[in-house]
Amino acid sequence: MEKKKKVLELKNISKSFPGVKALDEVSFSVEEGTVHVLVGENGAGKSTLIKIINGMYTADEGELYVFGKKVAMHSPRHMKELGIATIHQELNPVPDLTIAENIFLGRLPTRGPGIVAKKRMVEEAQKLVNDLGFSYDVKRVMRSLTVSDMQIIEIIKAISVNAKIIIMDEPTSSITEGEVAVLHEQIHRLKERGISIIYISHKLDELKQVGDQLTVLRDGKTISTHHIDELTTDEIITKMVGRKMDNVYPVKEAEIGEKLLEIKNLTQPNVFSNISFTLHRGEILGMSGLVGAGRTEVVRAIFGMDSYSSGEIIINGKSVEIKKVSDAIREGIIMLSEDRKLEGLVLIRSICENIGLPNLKRYRGFLLNKKREREDAQEMKEKLAIKTPTIGTEAQNLSGGNQQKVVIAKWLLQNPVVFIMDEPTRGIDVGAKYEIYKIMCDLAAQGAGVIMISSELPEIIGICDRTLVMAEGRITGEVTREDFSQERIMSFALGGKAVNDEK
């Protein structure tokens, strides 16, 4: 077999930040027309490595070669000119511009000095979208799209610049199974055109569907590189975490107690209708369904982030009125938002400040009791095993899994009775996922009730006592642990009756 040309080579790349060595002599190469999968726990160095490849960071040591030539000049613009494009996990579209304008952002076609050729831009964007098998109207404003739609547009944008190397950071973290299949099909087409892809994903079950080679990072070091078929999923996990993980999900020992939360006929026209369910003490209740089913909208209403027109929320047998977030918090309801960076953290503030922010009443006096705030933050850092040099580290410098732990930490200080978690493990590694599951089990053991929204059916089945299934803004089914199966849940998610249910 003819050996493929190397389009990207990293040789002994090292990078340090104050108090931490993010990369330690990392080496691997990417071949032309292949998908090179990069895996590792949160904090393994993947994000830092991406930023070195795309020019945002400069390595302290080591060499970077693109198409056989050593890269001396290093900036995002220069790396783009060399043919490297990046699709980031955290999307940054311009929400009030159209799809077409976002696709051509920074390179708008013109028909004279300062005059945008809008008609040509729309035609070219629409042709590109259609050719890739999608059906978006490129005149739509980005704000009107779902997160999954925005993810697809970013992929289209990267393809449109004729990049020769595309870095995809968690591209399937918030898109549906159907869209994942379309994405994988597009990746195979890109490979046929000789385009190379660096593919980062924590969804280990999809790696063999799309990858050719795989490199494992751990603690900033290259552990090994393999052909994708050389390792089993269990072997990949062992290399990632440095130990054998016998259980993906912790054993839940909490007993389910009395009724804690009751939702009756919660309705917001054109969003969700007649939502009714109960949550018990010690219970982990799943909420399943396809993207756009209305799950997030329901829990946002329960938490006071969005309004509802009718219905009733009952806590411990008492009807409560929740019109804003502070009302929910007062009643002991807490929510971990799907978008931790936008709605969960102040990225430019420290871990300590983020944990203390919703808990200022604890520290209020003539002056703010900063000593107690630091003690609480340090206790939470140790309790949740937040990997960071100090609690003074800015939240933006943490890995995704550790950012999620900070968000959980700030809410745990509220001693919630109902903890809603919306996609709590999205974009985090298998080890950090286990730690999040353990926190959920601990909350249940303490008598709290947990509601978890997840698009990953294996974790719904692995951690929940039962799950509600939604489609088109309504609850279409409920499945208990003894009846769990992916087929049964999916049939409800598609709006139909469950497999083997009587008509």
GROMACS .gro file of N, CA and C in nm, residues 40-42 44 204 216-219 223 232-250 384-385 387 405 429-438:
model
  129
   40GLY      N    1  -0.859   1.220   2.490
   40GLY     CA    2  -0.794   1.240   2.618
   40GLY      C    3  -0.894   1.300   2.714
   41GLU      N    4  -0.867   1.286   2.844
   41GLU     CA    5  -0.956   1.344   2.943
   41GLU      C    6  -0.952   1.496   2.933
   42ASN      N    7  -1.052   1.563   2.992
   42ASN     CA    8  -1.045   1.708   3.005
   42ASN      C    9  -0.920   1.743   3.085
   44ALA      N   10  -0.623   1.711   2.943
   44ALA     CA   11  -0.512   1.634   2.884
   44ALA      C   12  -0.426   1.718   2.792
  204LEU      N   13  -1.694   0.804   2.241
  204LEU     CA   14  -1.601   0.702   2.196
  204LEU      C   15  -1.665   0.601   2.102
  216VAL      N   16  -0.372   0.923   2.168
  216VAL     CA   17  -0.421   0.941   2.304
  216VAL      C   18  -0.329   1.037   2.379
  217LEU      N   19  -0.389   1.140   2.439
  217LEU     CA   20  -0.315   1.233   2.525
  217LEU      C   21  -0.356   1.210   2.670
  218ARG      N   22  -0.260   1.224   2.760
  218ARG     CA   23  -0.291   1.220   2.903
  218ARG      C   24  -0.191   1.308   2.977
  219ASP      N   25  -0.243   1.398   3.058
  219ASP     CA   26  -0.160   1.490   3.138
  219ASP      C   27  -0.059   1.565   3.051
  223ILE      N   28   0.050   0.959   2.478
  223ILE     CA   29   0.059   0.824   2.534
  223ILE      C   30   0.090   0.724   2.423
  232THR      N   31  -0.964  -0.155   2.140
  232THR     CA   32  -1.107  -0.159   2.173
  232THR      C   33  -1.142  -0.030   2.249
  233THR      N   34  -1.271  -0.004   2.264
  233THR     CA   35  -1.314   0.116   2.338
  233THR      C   36  -1.263   0.110   2.481
  234ASP      N   37  -1.268  -0.006   2.543
  234ASP     CA   38  -1.218  -0.020   2.681
  234ASP      C   39  -1.069   0.010   2.690
  235GLU      N   40  -0.994  -0.034   2.589
  235GLU     CA   41  -0.849  -0.007   2.588
  235GLU      C   42  -0.821   0.142   2.570
  236ILE      N   43  -0.903   0.209   2.487
  236ILE     CA   44  -0.888   0.353   2.469
  236ILE      C   45  -0.912   0.425   2.602
  237ILE      N   46  -1.018   0.386   2.672
  237ILE     CA   47  -1.051   0.448   2.801
  237ILE      C   48  -0.937   0.428   2.901
  238THR      N   49  -0.882   0.306   2.905
  238THR     CA   50  -0.772   0.276   2.998
  238THR      C   51  -0.652   0.366   2.970
  239LYS      N   52  -0.619   0.386   2.842
  239LYS     CA   53  -0.506   0.472   2.806
  239LYS      C   54  -0.535   0.619   2.840
  240MET      N   55  -0.661   0.660   2.823
  240MET     CA   56  -0.699   0.799   2.853
  240MET      C   57  -0.687   0.831   3.001
  241VAL      N   58  -0.738   0.742   3.086
  241VAL     CA   59  -0.745   0.773   3.229
  241VAL      C   60  -0.628   0.716   3.308
  242GLY      N   61  -0.549   0.628   3.244
  242GLY     CA   62  -0.431   0.573   3.312
  242GLY      C   63  -0.463   0.463   3.410
  243ARG      N   64  -0.587   0.414   3.403
  243ARG     CA   65  -0.627   0.304   3.491
  243ARG      C   66  -0.743   0.232   3.425
  244LYS      N   67  -0.768   0.113   3.468
  244LYS     CA   68  -0.881   0.037   3.413
  244LYS      C   69  -1.010   0.081   3.482
  245MET      N   70  -1.109   0.119   3.403
  245MET     CA   71  -1.239   0.158   3.458
  245MET      C   72  -1.336   0.042   3.443
  246ASP      N   73  -1.367  -0.022   3.555
  246ASP     CA   74  -1.456  -0.138   3.550
  246ASP      C   75  -1.602  -0.098   3.530
  247ASN      N   76  -1.637   0.022   3.578
  247ASN     CA   77  -1.775   0.068   3.568
  247ASN      C   78  -1.780   0.207   3.506
  248VAL      N   79  -1.862   0.222   3.404
  248VAL     CA   80  -1.883   0.353   3.343
  248VAL      C   81  -1.977   0.436   3.429
  249TYR      N   82  -2.070   0.368   3.499
  249TYR     CA   83  -2.168   0.436   3.582
  249TYR      C   84  -2.155   0.388   3.727
  250PRO      N   85  -2.161   0.480   3.823
  250PRO     CA   86  -2.154   0.439   3.963
  250PRO      C   87  -2.281   0.366   4.006
  384LEU      N   88  -1.508   1.817   4.487
  384LEU     CA   89  -1.542   1.780   4.350
  384LEU      C   90  -1.420   1.749   4.264
  385ALA      N   91  -1.301   1.752   4.326
  385ALA     CA   92  -1.175   1.721   4.255
  385ALA      C   93  -1.159   1.810   4.131
  387LYS      N   94  -0.965   2.016   3.895
  387LYS     CA   95  -0.822   2.017   3.863
  387LYS      C   96  -0.779   2.159   3.824
  405LYS      N   97  -1.775   2.137   3.679
  405LYS     CA   98  -1.769   2.115   3.823
  405LYS      C   99  -1.781   2.245   3.902
  429ASP      N  100  -1.502   1.435   2.917
  429ASP     CA  101  -1.447   1.302   2.895
  429ASP      C  102  -1.508   1.198   2.987
  430VAL      N  103  -1.474   1.072   2.961
  430VAL     CA  104  -1.536   0.961   3.030
  430VAL      C  105  -1.508   0.962   3.180
  431GLY      N  106  -1.388   1.004   3.219
  431GLY     CA  107  -1.355   1.010   3.361
  431GLY      C  108  -1.434   1.118   3.432
  432ALA      N  109  -1.442   1.236   3.371
  432ALA     CA  110  -1.519   1.346   3.430
  432ALA      C  111  -1.668   1.314   3.431
  433LYS      N  112  -1.715   1.241   3.329
  433LYS     CA  113  -1.855   1.200   3.327
  433LYS      C  114  -1.887   1.115   3.451
  434TYR      N  115  -1.800   1.021   3.481
  434TYR     CA  116  -1.821   0.935   3.597
  434TYR      C  117  -1.834   1.019   3.724
  435GLU      N  118  -1.749   1.122   3.735
  435GLU     CA  119  -1.752   1.208   3.853
  435GLU      C  120  -1.882   1.286   3.862
  436ILE      N  121  -1.935   1.330   3.746
  436ILE     CA  122  -2.064   1.401   3.744
  436ILE      C  123  -2.176   1.305   3.786
  437TYR      N  124  -2.173   1.183   3.733
  437TYR     CA  125  -2.273   1.083   3.772
  437TYR      C  126  -2.268   1.057   3.923
  438LYS      N  127  -2.146   1.051   3.977
  438LYS     CA  128  -2.130   1.026   4.121
  438LYS      C  129  -2.191   1.139   4.203
   0.00000   0.00000   0.00000
